[in-house]
């Protein structure tokens, strides 16, 4: 059985992934702000280092898979800079810090949660995506605060998907048996899309989000995909961004790929 690390394990998609993997007999080390195994704030460099250290200790230095679910949504009143710090830097810096432990597993898998907003939301600030991919957190946070959370959200998730595609094919990762992939969920019913702290006007707009399937996704449907991408059935997946959105992306950009 494997040892998997899940950030954002206390809620939503992360909590569902934990349940799915544990019911398969695997060991899960959760990372979140509270209510899980490792308490850490992934919005800061110090919090990410502390998380990596605690995970390395808890896992004995061998991690078979890492799932980065921790994130902030754009529908509550969150500063855009903090959102970028968690959604992008909180993921890529933890993946990087845990690389030695992933390497030791021999055949590890990393899954990050991007978003279908990367292809459905217009007006993504390109300079924010570039600052993220350049690793310039100070500039990315400054731009995020300036543009606010609504455009910062898809920018953080686009940068995350592109980082995965850029890094996945480098010998440092795949040459050491570590597969990097991303999931781009559509609208999933979690506290991020239906919590009490959402701006009521923005939350109402979600009712107009086009989903050909006719309903929101459930966290366990994303967890099933997480389990697949971590497991032996997905060994040919390297740098893939898998949309799981009830048809939204196909409907909005049928021939655009
Ligand atoms: P959620 O709010 O239920 O869970 C997010 C988790 O991240 C929470 O447990 C929260 O405490 C944790 N978190 C936030 N800031 C943190 C920090 N600074 N340090 C550590 N942990 C922190 O939301 P969810 O819907 O389960 O979202 C999981 C991931 O899926 C997020 O990255 C989100 O952007 C992405 N996503 C969600 C949807 C959706 O419709 N729900 C769609 C696309 C992508």
PDB file of C-alpha atoms and ligand atoms in Angstrom:
ATOM      1  CA  UNK A   1       0.000   0.000   0.000  1.00  0.00           C
ATOM      2  CA  UNK A   2       1.156   3.521  -0.754  1.00  0.00           C
ATOM      3  CA  UNK A   3       1.760   6.678   1.262  1.00  0.00           C
ATOM      4  CA  UNK A   4       0.054   9.728  -0.222  1.00  0.00           C
ATOM      5  CA  UNK A   5       0.129  13.381   0.823  1.00  0.00           C
ATOM      6  CA  UNK A   6      -2.926  15.571   0.244  1.00  0.00           C
ATOM      7  CA  UNK A   7      -2.983  19.331   0.786  1.00  0.00           C
ATOM      8  CA  UNK A   8      -6.347  20.895   1.515  1.00  0.00           C
ATOM      9  CA  UNK A   9      -7.285  17.543   3.042  1.00  0.00           C
ATOM     10  CA  UNK A  10      -9.725  19.047   5.561  1.00  0.00           C
ATOM     11  CA  UNK A  11     -12.437  19.989   3.067  1.00  0.00           C
ATOM     12  CA  UNK A  12     -14.061  19.440  -0.311  1.00  0.00           C
ATOM     13  CA  UNK A  13     -12.041  17.649  -2.991  1.00  0.00           C
ATOM     14  CA  UNK A  14      -9.074  17.036  -0.671  1.00  0.00           C
ATOM     15  CA  UNK A  15     -11.253  15.422   2.004  1.00  0.00           C
ATOM     16  CA  UNK A  16     -13.033  13.280  -0.601  1.00  0.00           C
ATOM     17  CA  UNK A  17      -9.671  12.192  -2.035  1.00  0.00           C
ATOM     18  CA  UNK A  18      -8.544  11.236   1.443  1.00  0.00           C
ATOM     19  CA  UNK A  19     -11.649   9.068   1.966  1.00  0.00           C
ATOM     20  CA  UNK A  20     -11.227   7.370  -1.416  1.00  0.00           C
ATOM     21  CA  UNK A  21      -7.532   6.593  -0.930  1.00  0.00           C
ATOM     22  CA  UNK A  22      -7.945   5.428   2.648  1.00  0.00           C
ATOM     23  CA  UNK A  23     -10.781   3.131   1.648  1.00  0.00           C
ATOM     24  CA  UNK A  24      -8.318   1.601  -0.826  1.00  0.00           C
ATOM     25  CA  UNK A  25      -6.025   0.792   2.106  1.00  0.00           C
ATOM     26  CA  UNK A  26      -3.489   3.576   1.520  1.00  0.00           C
ATOM     27  CA  UNK A  27      -1.916   5.818   4.147  1.00  0.00           C
ATOM     28  CA  UNK A  28      -2.743   9.504   3.772  1.00  0.00           C
ATOM     29  CA  UNK A  29      -0.909  12.432   5.351  1.00  0.00           C
ATOM     30  CA  UNK A  30      -3.138  15.493   5.205  1.00  0.00           C
ATOM     31  CA  UNK A  31      -1.882  19.083   5.154  1.00  0.00           C
ATOM     32  CA  UNK A  32      -4.207  22.005   5.853  1.00  0.00           C
ATOM     33  CA  UNK A  33      -4.713  25.091   7.995  1.00  0.00           C
ATOM     34  CA  UNK A  34      -6.460  22.936  10.629  1.00  0.00           C
ATOM     35  CA  UNK A  35      -8.331  19.657  11.254  1.00  0.00           C
ATOM     36  CA  UNK A  36      -5.817  17.267   9.672  1.00  0.00           C
ATOM     37  CA  UNK A  37      -2.400  15.683  10.311  1.00  0.00           C
ATOM     38  CA  UNK A  38      -0.032  18.513   9.395  1.00  0.00           C
ATOM     39  CA  UNK A  39      -1.085  22.069  10.210  1.00  0.00           C
ATOM     40  CA  UNK A  40       0.588  24.518   7.846  1.00  0.00           C
ATOM     41  CA  UNK A  41      -0.163  27.757   6.041  1.00  0.00           C
ATOM     42  CA  UNK A  42       0.830  27.240   2.411  1.00  0.00           C
ATOM     43  CA  UNK A  43       0.497  30.953   1.619  1.00  0.00           C
ATOM     44  CA  UNK A  44       3.978  31.624   3.036  1.00  0.00           C
ATOM     45  CA  UNK A  45       7.445  30.253   2.201  1.00  0.00           C
ATOM     46  CA  UNK A  46       7.940  29.391   5.891  1.00  0.00           C
ATOM     47  CA  UNK A  47       4.644  27.511   6.017  1.00  0.00           C
ATOM     48  CA  UNK A  48       5.558  25.490   2.923  1.00  0.00           C
ATOM     49  CA  UNK A  49       8.963  24.564   4.381  1.00  0.00           C
ATOM     50  CA  UNK A  50       7.333  23.567   7.664  1.00  0.00           C
ATOM     51  CA  UNK A  51       4.800  21.446   5.759  1.00  0.00           C
ATOM     52  CA  UNK A  52       7.530  19.692   3.746  1.00  0.00           C
ATOM     53  CA  UNK A  53       9.564  19.012   6.898  1.00  0.00           C
ATOM     54  CA  UNK A  54       6.571  17.602   8.783  1.00  0.00           C
ATOM     55  CA  UNK A  55       5.538  15.443   5.819  1.00  0.00           C
ATOM     56  CA  UNK A  56       9.075  14.108   5.379  1.00  0.00           C
ATOM     57  CA  UNK A  57       9.148  13.134   9.038  1.00  0.00           C
ATOM     58  CA  UNK A  58       5.671  11.552   9.021  1.00  0.00           C
ATOM     59  CA  UNK A  59       6.363   9.591   5.827  1.00  0.00           C
ATOM     60  CA  UNK A  60       9.846   8.405   6.765  1.00  0.00           C
ATOM     61  CA  UNK A  61      11.145  10.312   3.736  1.00  0.00           C
ATOM     62  CA  UNK A  62       9.311   8.254   1.090  1.00  0.00           C
ATOM     63  CA  UNK A  63       6.175   9.654  -0.593  1.00  0.00           C
ATOM     64  CA  UNK A  64       4.433   7.665  -3.347  1.00  0.00           C
ATOM     65  CA  UNK A  65       2.129  10.464  -4.381  1.00  0.00           C
ATOM     66  CA  UNK A  66       1.264  14.094  -3.691  1.00  0.00           C
ATOM     67  CA  UNK A  67      -2.115  15.697  -4.384  1.00  0.00           C
ATOM     68  CA  UNK A  68      -2.256  19.498  -4.205  1.00  0.00           C
ATOM     69  CA  UNK A  69      -5.846  20.507  -3.456  1.00  0.00           C
ATOM     70  CA  UNK A  70      -5.285  23.445  -1.075  1.00  0.00           C
ATOM     71  CA  UNK A  71      -6.692  26.549  -2.666  1.00  0.00           C
ATOM     72  CA  UNK A  72      -8.722  29.709  -2.298  1.00  0.00           C
ATOM     73  CA  UNK A  73     -11.686  30.518  -4.514  1.00  0.00           C
ATOM     74  CA  UNK A  74     -12.605  33.849  -6.046  1.00  0.00           C
ATOM     75  CA  UNK A  75     -16.197  34.024  -4.796  1.00  0.00           C
ATOM     76  CA  UNK A  76     -15.368  34.958  -1.209  1.00  0.00           C
ATOM     77  CA  UNK A  77     -13.637  38.184  -0.202  1.00  0.00           C
ATOM     78  CA  UNK A  78     -10.041  37.006  -0.496  1.00  0.00           C
ATOM     79  CA  UNK A  79      -7.176  39.322  -1.544  1.00  0.00           C
ATOM     80  CA  UNK A  80      -5.956  38.343  -5.020  1.00  0.00           C
ATOM     81  CA  UNK A  81      -2.340  38.194  -3.848  1.00  0.00           C
ATOM     82  CA  UNK A  82      -3.060  35.686  -1.076  1.00  0.00           C
ATOM     83  CA  UNK A  83      -5.053  33.588  -3.531  1.00  0.00           C
ATOM     84  CA  UNK A  84      -2.053  33.421  -5.895  1.00  0.00           C
ATOM     85  CA  UNK A  85       0.308  32.621  -3.012  1.00  0.00           C
ATOM     86  CA  UNK A  86      -1.793  29.605  -1.988  1.00  0.00           C
ATOM     87  CA  UNK A  87      -3.060  28.366  -5.356  1.00  0.00           C
ATOM     88  CA  UNK A  88       0.188  28.583  -7.311  1.00  0.00           C
ATOM     89  CA  UNK A  89       3.208  28.959  -5.006  1.00  0.00           C
ATOM     90  CA  UNK A  90       1.678  26.795  -2.266  1.00  0.00           C
ATOM     91  CA  UNK A  91       1.483  23.965  -4.791  1.00  0.00           C
ATOM     92  CA  UNK A  92       4.650  24.254  -6.871  1.00  0.00           C
ATOM     93  CA  UNK A  93       6.925  24.967  -3.907  1.00  0.00           C
ATOM     94  CA  UNK A  94       5.612  21.995  -1.966  1.00  0.00           C
ATOM     95  CA  UNK A  95       5.954  19.704  -4.988  1.00  0.00           C
ATOM     96  CA  UNK A  96       9.536  20.907  -5.376  1.00  0.00           C
ATOM     97  CA  UNK A  97      10.367  20.564  -1.678  1.00  0.00           C
ATOM     98  CA  UNK A  98       9.055  16.993  -1.621  1.00  0.00           C
ATOM     99  CA  UNK A  99      10.940  15.934  -4.769  1.00  0.00           C
ATOM    100  CA  UNK A 100      13.580  13.921  -2.856  1.00  0.00           C
ATOM    101  CA  UNK A 101      10.867  11.973  -0.998  1.00  0.00           C
ATOM    102  CA  UNK A 102       8.984  11.384  -4.275  1.00  0.00           C
ATOM    103  CA  UNK A 103      12.171  10.219  -5.978  1.00  0.00           C
ATOM    104  CA  UNK A 104      12.860   7.688  -3.232  1.00  0.00           C
ATOM    105  CA  UNK A 105       9.468   6.037  -3.885  1.00  0.00           C
ATOM    106  CA  UNK A 106      10.523   5.046  -7.437  1.00  0.00           C
ATOM    107  CA  UNK A 107       7.523   5.689  -9.701  1.00  0.00           C
ATOM    108  CA  UNK A 108       5.767   8.480  -7.780  1.00  0.00           C
ATOM    109  CA  UNK A 109       2.849  10.531  -9.067  1.00  0.00           C
ATOM    110  CA  UNK A 110       1.905  14.173  -8.450  1.00  0.00           C
ATOM    111  CA  UNK A 111      -1.587  15.507  -9.134  1.00  0.00           C
ATOM    112  CA  UNK A 112      -2.414  19.198  -8.834  1.00  0.00           C
ATOM    113  CA  UNK A 113      -5.896  20.653  -9.025  1.00  0.00           C
ATOM    114  CA  UNK A 114      -6.074  23.333 -11.703  1.00  0.00           C
ATOM    115  CA  UNK A 115      -9.492  24.495 -12.977  1.00  0.00           C
ATOM    116  CA  UNK A 116     -11.665  24.634 -16.079  1.00  0.00           C
ATOM    117  CA  UNK A 117     -11.802  28.412 -15.496  1.00  0.00           C
ATOM    118  CA  UNK A 118      -8.451  28.403 -17.338  1.00  0.00           C
ATOM    119  CA  UNK A 119     -10.303  27.931 -20.612  1.00  0.00           C
ATOM    120  CA  UNK A 120     -13.762  29.295 -19.813  1.00  0.00           C
ATOM    121  CA  UNK A 121     -13.045  32.613 -18.094  1.00  0.00           C
ATOM    122  CA  UNK A 122     -12.096  35.519 -20.374  1.00  0.00           C
ATOM    123  CA  UNK A 123      -9.576  38.244 -19.529  1.00  0.00           C
ATOM    124  CA  UNK A 124      -6.920  36.240 -17.722  1.00  0.00           C
ATOM    125  CA  UNK A 125      -4.057  38.662 -16.825  1.00  0.00           C
ATOM    126  CA  UNK A 126      -1.065  37.344 -18.775  1.00  0.00           C
ATOM    127  CA  UNK A 127       1.471  39.271 -16.694  1.00  0.00           C
ATOM    128  CA  UNK A 128       0.280  37.417 -13.601  1.00  0.00           C
ATOM    129  CA  UNK A 129       0.694  34.039 -15.320  1.00  0.00           C
ATOM    130  CA  UNK A 130       4.204  35.084 -16.407  1.00  0.00           C
ATOM    131  CA  UNK A 131       5.213  36.281 -12.924  1.00  0.00           C
ATOM    132  CA  UNK A 132       4.120  32.929 -11.485  1.00  0.00           C
ATOM    133  CA  UNK A 133       5.998  30.896 -14.075  1.00  0.00           C
ATOM    134  CA  UNK A 134       9.083  33.088 -13.509  1.00  0.00           C
ATOM    135  CA  UNK A 135       8.899  32.159  -9.821  1.00  0.00           C
ATOM    136  CA  UNK A 136       8.567  35.844  -8.843  1.00  0.00           C
ATOM    137  CA  UNK A 137       6.177  35.571  -5.906  1.00  0.00           C
ATOM    138  CA  UNK A 138       6.533  39.217  -4.822  1.00  0.00           C
ATOM    139  CA  UNK A 139       5.491  40.456  -8.267  1.00  0.00           C
ATOM    140  CA  UNK A 140       2.751  37.814  -8.635  1.00  0.00           C
ATOM    141  CA  UNK A 141       1.245  38.777  -5.274  1.00  0.00           C
ATOM    142  CA  UNK A 142       1.443  42.479  -6.194  1.00  0.00           C
ATOM    143  CA  UNK A 143      -0.385  41.863  -9.493  1.00  0.00           C
ATOM    144  CA  UNK A 144      -2.883  39.546  -7.798  1.00  0.00           C
ATOM    145  CA  UNK A 145      -3.776  42.245  -5.269  1.00  0.00           C
ATOM    146  CA  UNK A 146      -4.060  44.808  -8.051  1.00  0.00           C
ATOM    147  CA  UNK A 147      -6.332  42.791 -10.360  1.00  0.00           C
ATOM    148  CA  UNK A 148      -8.331  41.255  -7.443  1.00  0.00           C
ATOM    149  CA  UNK A 149      -9.374  37.650  -6.889  1.00  0.00           C
ATOM    150  CA  UNK A 150     -11.753  37.087  -9.810  1.00  0.00           C
ATOM    151  CA  UNK A 151      -9.127  37.358 -12.592  1.00  0.00           C
ATOM    152  CA  UNK A 152      -6.337  36.182 -10.277  1.00  0.00           C
ATOM    153  CA  UNK A 153      -8.053  32.814  -9.807  1.00  0.00           C
ATOM    154  CA  UNK A 154      -7.900  31.515 -13.421  1.00  0.00           C
ATOM    155  CA  UNK A 155      -4.437  33.085 -13.800  1.00  0.00           C
ATOM    156  CA  UNK A 156      -3.151  31.104 -10.791  1.00  0.00           C
ATOM    157  CA  UNK A 157      -4.698  27.908 -12.160  1.00  0.00           C
ATOM    158  CA  UNK A 158      -3.434  28.474 -15.720  1.00  0.00           C
ATOM    159  CA  UNK A 159       0.078  29.055 -14.420  1.00  0.00           C
ATOM    160  CA  UNK A 160      -0.221  25.875 -12.347  1.00  0.00           C
ATOM    161  CA  UNK A 161      -1.294  23.796 -15.374  1.00  0.00           C
ATOM    162  CA  UNK A 162       1.477  25.272 -17.516  1.00  0.00           C
ATOM    163  CA  UNK A 163       4.074  24.686 -14.769  1.00  0.00           C
ATOM    164  CA  UNK A 164       2.998  21.034 -14.680  1.00  0.00           C
ATOM    165  CA  UNK A 165       3.344  20.714 -18.461  1.00  0.00           C
ATOM    166  CA  UNK A 166       6.718  22.495 -18.485  1.00  0.00           C
ATOM    167  CA  UNK A 167       8.211  20.495 -15.624  1.00  0.00           C
ATOM    168  CA  UNK A 168       6.628  17.095 -16.347  1.00  0.00           C
ATOM    169  CA  UNK A 169       8.828  16.463 -19.366  1.00  0.00           C
ATOM    170  CA  UNK A 170      12.092  17.547 -17.748  1.00  0.00           C
ATOM    171  CA  UNK A 171      14.538  14.777 -16.872  1.00  0.00           C
ATOM    172  CA  UNK A 172      14.615  15.954 -13.222  1.00  0.00           C
ATOM    173  CA  UNK A 173      11.045  14.690 -12.886  1.00  0.00           C
ATOM    174  CA  UNK A 174      10.142  12.024 -15.424  1.00  0.00           C
ATOM    175  CA  UNK A 175      13.764  10.872 -15.569  1.00  0.00           C
ATOM    176  CA  UNK A 176      13.415  10.069 -11.875  1.00  0.00           C
ATOM    177  CA  UNK A 177      10.117   8.272 -12.387  1.00  0.00           C
ATOM    178  CA  UNK A 178       7.946  11.132 -11.080  1.00  0.00           C
ATOM    179  CA  UNK A 179       4.848  11.793 -13.183  1.00  0.00           C
ATOM    180  CA  UNK A 180       3.291  15.274 -12.939  1.00  0.00           C
ATOM    181  CA  UNK A 181      -0.335  15.750 -14.042  1.00  0.00           C
ATOM    182  CA  UNK A 182      -3.197  18.151 -13.415  1.00  0.00           C
ATOM    183  CA  UNK A 183      -6.950  17.892 -13.111  1.00  0.00           C
ATOM    184  CA  UNK A 184      -9.090  20.782 -14.342  1.00  0.00           C
ATOM    185  CA  UNK A 185     -12.446  20.397 -12.586  1.00  0.00           C
ATOM    186  CA  UNK A 186     -15.519  22.319 -13.625  1.00  0.00           C
ATOM    187  CA  UNK A 187     -17.998  23.432 -10.988  1.00  0.00           C
ATOM    188  CA  UNK A 188     -17.816  21.040  -8.039  1.00  0.00           C
ATOM    189  CA  UNK A 189     -20.160  21.212  -5.072  1.00  0.00           C
ATOM    190  CA  UNK A 190     -17.830  22.046  -2.152  1.00  0.00           C
ATOM    191  CA  UNK A 191     -17.567  24.866   0.408  1.00  0.00           C
ATOM    192  CA  UNK A 192     -15.671  26.799  -2.286  1.00  0.00           C
ATOM    193  CA  UNK A 193     -18.822  27.050  -4.420  1.00  0.00           C
ATOM    194  CA  UNK A 194     -21.553  26.843  -1.803  1.00  0.00           C
ATOM    195  CA  UNK A 195     -20.037  28.015   1.497  1.00  0.00           C
ATOM    196  CA  UNK A 196     -21.543  30.665   3.802  1.00  0.00           C
ATOM    197  CA  UNK A 197     -18.791  33.202   3.134  1.00  0.00           C
ATOM    198  CA  UNK A 198     -19.469  33.542  -0.613  1.00  0.00           C
ATOM    199  CA  UNK A 199     -20.469  36.886  -2.081  1.00  0.00           C
ATOM    200  CA  UNK A 200     -24.212  36.303  -2.731  1.00  0.00           C
ATOM    201  CA  UNK A 201     -24.211  38.091  -6.105  1.00  0.00           C
ATOM    202  CA  UNK A 202     -21.208  36.135  -7.376  1.00  0.00           C
ATOM    203  CA  UNK A 203     -22.625  32.879  -6.018  1.00  0.00           C
ATOM    204  CA  UNK A 204     -25.842  33.516  -7.976  1.00  0.00           C
ATOM    205  CA  UNK A 205     -23.802  33.844 -11.188  1.00  0.00           C
ATOM    206  CA  UNK A 206     -22.726  30.205 -10.791  1.00  0.00           C
ATOM    207  CA  UNK A 207     -26.283  29.152 -11.660  1.00  0.00           C
ATOM    208  CA  UNK A 208     -25.625  30.384 -15.217  1.00  0.00           C
ATOM    209  CA  UNK A 209     -22.394  28.382 -15.640  1.00  0.00           C
ATOM    210  CA  UNK A 210     -22.987  26.084 -18.619  1.00  0.00           C
ATOM    211  CA  UNK A 211     -22.745  22.395 -17.672  1.00  0.00           C
ATOM    212  CA  UNK A 212     -24.086  20.066 -20.406  1.00  0.00           C
ATOM    213  CA  UNK A 213     -24.333  17.243 -17.846  1.00  0.00           C
ATOM    214  CA  UNK A 214     -26.952  19.353 -16.085  1.00  0.00           C
ATOM    215  CA  UNK A 215     -25.544  19.410 -12.563  1.00  0.00           C
ATOM    216  CA  UNK A 216     -22.507  20.306 -10.495  1.00  0.00           C
ATOM    217  CA  UNK A 217     -19.817  17.713  -9.995  1.00  0.00           C
ATOM    218  CA  UNK A 218     -19.391  15.916  -6.690  1.00  0.00           C
ATOM    219  CA  UNK A 219     -16.056  15.895  -4.825  1.00  0.00           C
ATOM    220  CA  UNK A 220     -15.981  12.083  -4.955  1.00  0.00           C
ATOM    221  CA  UNK A 221     -16.053  12.231  -8.768  1.00  0.00           C
ATOM    222  CA  UNK A 222     -12.808  14.231  -8.721  1.00  0.00           C
ATOM    223  CA  UNK A 223     -11.421  11.932  -6.023  1.00  0.00           C
ATOM    224  CA  UNK A 224     -11.941   8.956  -8.349  1.00  0.00           C
ATOM    225  CA  UNK A 225      -9.811  10.692 -10.963  1.00  0.00           C
ATOM    226  CA  UNK A 226      -7.170  11.525  -8.349  1.00  0.00           C
ATOM    227  CA  UNK A 227      -7.032   7.851  -7.398  1.00  0.00           C
ATOM    228  CA  UNK A 228      -6.627   6.860 -11.054  1.00  0.00           C
ATOM    229  CA  UNK A 229      -3.859   9.404 -11.727  1.00  0.00           C
ATOM    230  CA  UNK A 230      -1.949   8.257  -8.649  1.00  0.00           C
ATOM    231  CA  UNK A 231      -2.294   4.599  -9.467  1.00  0.00           C
ATOM    232  CA  UNK A 232      -0.775   2.020 -11.836  1.00  0.00           C
ATOM    233  CA  UNK A 233      -3.496   2.430 -14.488  1.00  0.00           C
ATOM    234  CA  UNK A 234      -2.233   5.889 -15.454  1.00  0.00           C
ATOM    235  CA  UNK A 235       1.467   5.265 -16.048  1.00  0.00           C
ATOM    236  CA  UNK A 236       1.309   6.797 -19.548  1.00  0.00           C
ATOM    237  CA  UNK A 237      -0.002  10.113 -18.184  1.00  0.00           C
ATOM    238  CA  UNK A 238       2.809  12.682 -18.027  1.00  0.00           C
ATOM    239  CA  UNK A 239       2.052  16.410 -18.214  1.00  0.00           C
ATOM    240  CA  UNK A 240      -1.629  15.821 -18.923  1.00  0.00           C
ATOM    241  CA  UNK A 241      -4.305  18.299 -17.901  1.00  0.00           C
ATOM    242  CA  UNK A 242      -7.486  16.267 -17.541  1.00  0.00           C
ATOM    243  CA  UNK A 243     -10.751  18.207 -17.710  1.00  0.00           C
ATOM    244  CA  UNK A 244     -13.519  16.795 -15.517  1.00  0.00           C
ATOM    245  CA  UNK A 245     -16.319  19.307 -15.930  1.00  0.00           C
ATOM    246  CA  UNK A 246     -19.526  17.699 -17.180  1.00  0.00           C
ATOM    247  CA  UNK A 247     -18.856  18.960 -20.714  1.00  0.00           C
ATOM    248  CA  UNK A 248     -18.292  22.693 -20.128  1.00  0.00           C
ATOM    249  CA  UNK A 249     -14.906  22.873 -21.849  1.00  0.00           C
ATOM    250  CA  UNK A 250     -16.057  20.784 -24.821  1.00  0.00           C
ATOM    251  CA  UNK A 251     -19.125  22.957 -25.235  1.00  0.00           C
ATOM    252  CA  UNK A 252     -17.293  26.280 -25.081  1.00  0.00           C
ATOM    253  CA  UNK A 253     -14.260  25.428 -27.231  1.00  0.00           C
ATOM    254  CA  UNK A 254     -15.123  22.398 -29.305  1.00  0.00           C
ATOM    255  CA  UNK A 255     -12.291  22.682 -31.855  1.00  0.00           C
ATOM    256  CA  UNK A 256      -9.871  24.874 -29.938  1.00  0.00           C
ATOM    257  CA  UNK A 257      -6.972  22.572 -29.118  1.00  0.00           C
TER     258      UNK A 257
HETATM  259  P1  LIG B   1     -12.504  23.798  -0.267  1.00  0.00           P
HETATM  260  O1  LIG B   1     -12.611  25.230   0.128  1.00  0.00           O
HETATM  261  O2  LIG B   1     -13.535  22.853   0.199  1.00  0.00           O
HETATM  262  O3  LIG B   1     -11.070  23.228   0.163  1.00  0.00           O
HETATM  263  C1  LIG B   1      -9.904  23.984   0.049  1.00  0.00           C
HETATM  264  C2  LIG B   1      -8.990  23.605   1.190  1.00  0.00           C
HETATM  265  O4  LIG B   1      -7.770  24.367   1.050  1.00  0.00           O
HETATM  266  C3  LIG B   1      -9.566  23.966   2.584  1.00  0.00           C
HETATM  267  O5  LIG B   1      -9.518  22.850   3.445  1.00  0.00           O
HETATM  268  C4  LIG B   1      -8.677  25.082   3.056  1.00  0.00           C
HETATM  269  O6  LIG B   1      -8.507  25.145   4.469  1.00  0.00           O
HETATM  270  C5  LIG B   1      -7.366  24.764   2.331  1.00  0.00           C
HETATM  271  N1  LIG B   1      -6.507  25.940   2.307  1.00  0.00           N
HETATM  272  C6  LIG B   1      -6.853  27.206   1.938  1.00  0.00           C
HETATM  273  N2  LIG B   1      -5.840  28.051   2.164  1.00  0.00           N
HETATM  274  C7  LIG B   1      -4.823  27.304   2.674  1.00  0.00           C
HETATM  275  C8  LIG B   1      -3.525  27.625   3.119  1.00  0.00           C
HETATM  276  N3  LIG B   1      -3.071  28.894   3.129  1.00  0.00           N
HETATM  277  N4  LIG B   1      -2.739  26.630   3.583  1.00  0.00           N
HETATM  278  C9  LIG B   1      -3.199  25.350   3.633  1.00  0.00           C
HETATM  279  N5  LIG B   1      -4.435  24.994   3.232  1.00  0.00           N
HETATM  280  C10 LIG B   1      -5.243  25.969   2.763  1.00  0.00           C
HETATM  281  O7  LIG B   1     -12.433  23.825  -1.840  1.00  0.00           O
HETATM  282  P2  LIG B   1     -12.420  22.669  -2.941  1.00  0.00           P
HETATM  283  O8  LIG B   1     -13.529  22.988  -3.870  1.00  0.00           O
HETATM  284  O9  LIG B   1     -12.317  21.339  -2.342  1.00  0.00           O
HETATM  285  O10 LIG B   1     -11.080  23.037  -3.702  1.00  0.00           O
HETATM  286  C11 LIG B   1      -9.983  22.141  -3.817  1.00  0.00           C
HETATM  287  C12 LIG B   1      -9.155  22.602  -5.008  1.00  0.00           C
HETATM  288  O11 LIG B   1      -9.926  22.423  -6.200  1.00  0.00           O
HETATM  289  C13 LIG B   1      -8.775  24.078  -4.963  1.00  0.00           C
HETATM  290  O12 LIG B   1      -7.447  24.237  -5.411  1.00  0.00           O
HETATM  291  C14 LIG B   1      -9.731  24.706  -5.943  1.00  0.00           C
HETATM  292  O13 LIG B   1      -9.233  25.904  -6.495  1.00  0.00           O
HETATM  293  C15 LIG B   1      -9.886  23.617  -6.965  1.00  0.00           C
HETATM  294  N6  LIG B   1     -11.096  23.701  -7.768  1.00  0.00           N
HETATM  295  C16 LIG B   1     -12.325  23.686  -7.183  1.00  0.00           C
HETATM  296  C17 LIG B   1     -13.455  23.766  -7.979  1.00  0.00           C
HETATM  297  C18 LIG B   1     -14.838  23.781  -7.408  1.00  0.00           C
HETATM  298  O14 LIG B   1     -15.789  24.064  -8.168  1.00  0.00           O
HETATM  299  N7  LIG B   1     -15.037  23.508  -6.132  1.00  0.00           N
HETATM  300  C19 LIG B   1     -13.327  23.873  -9.381  1.00  0.00           C
HETATM  301  C20 LIG B   1     -12.049  23.868  -9.934  1.00  0.00           C
HETATM  302  C21 LIG B   1     -10.937  23.778  -9.126  1.00  0.00           C
END
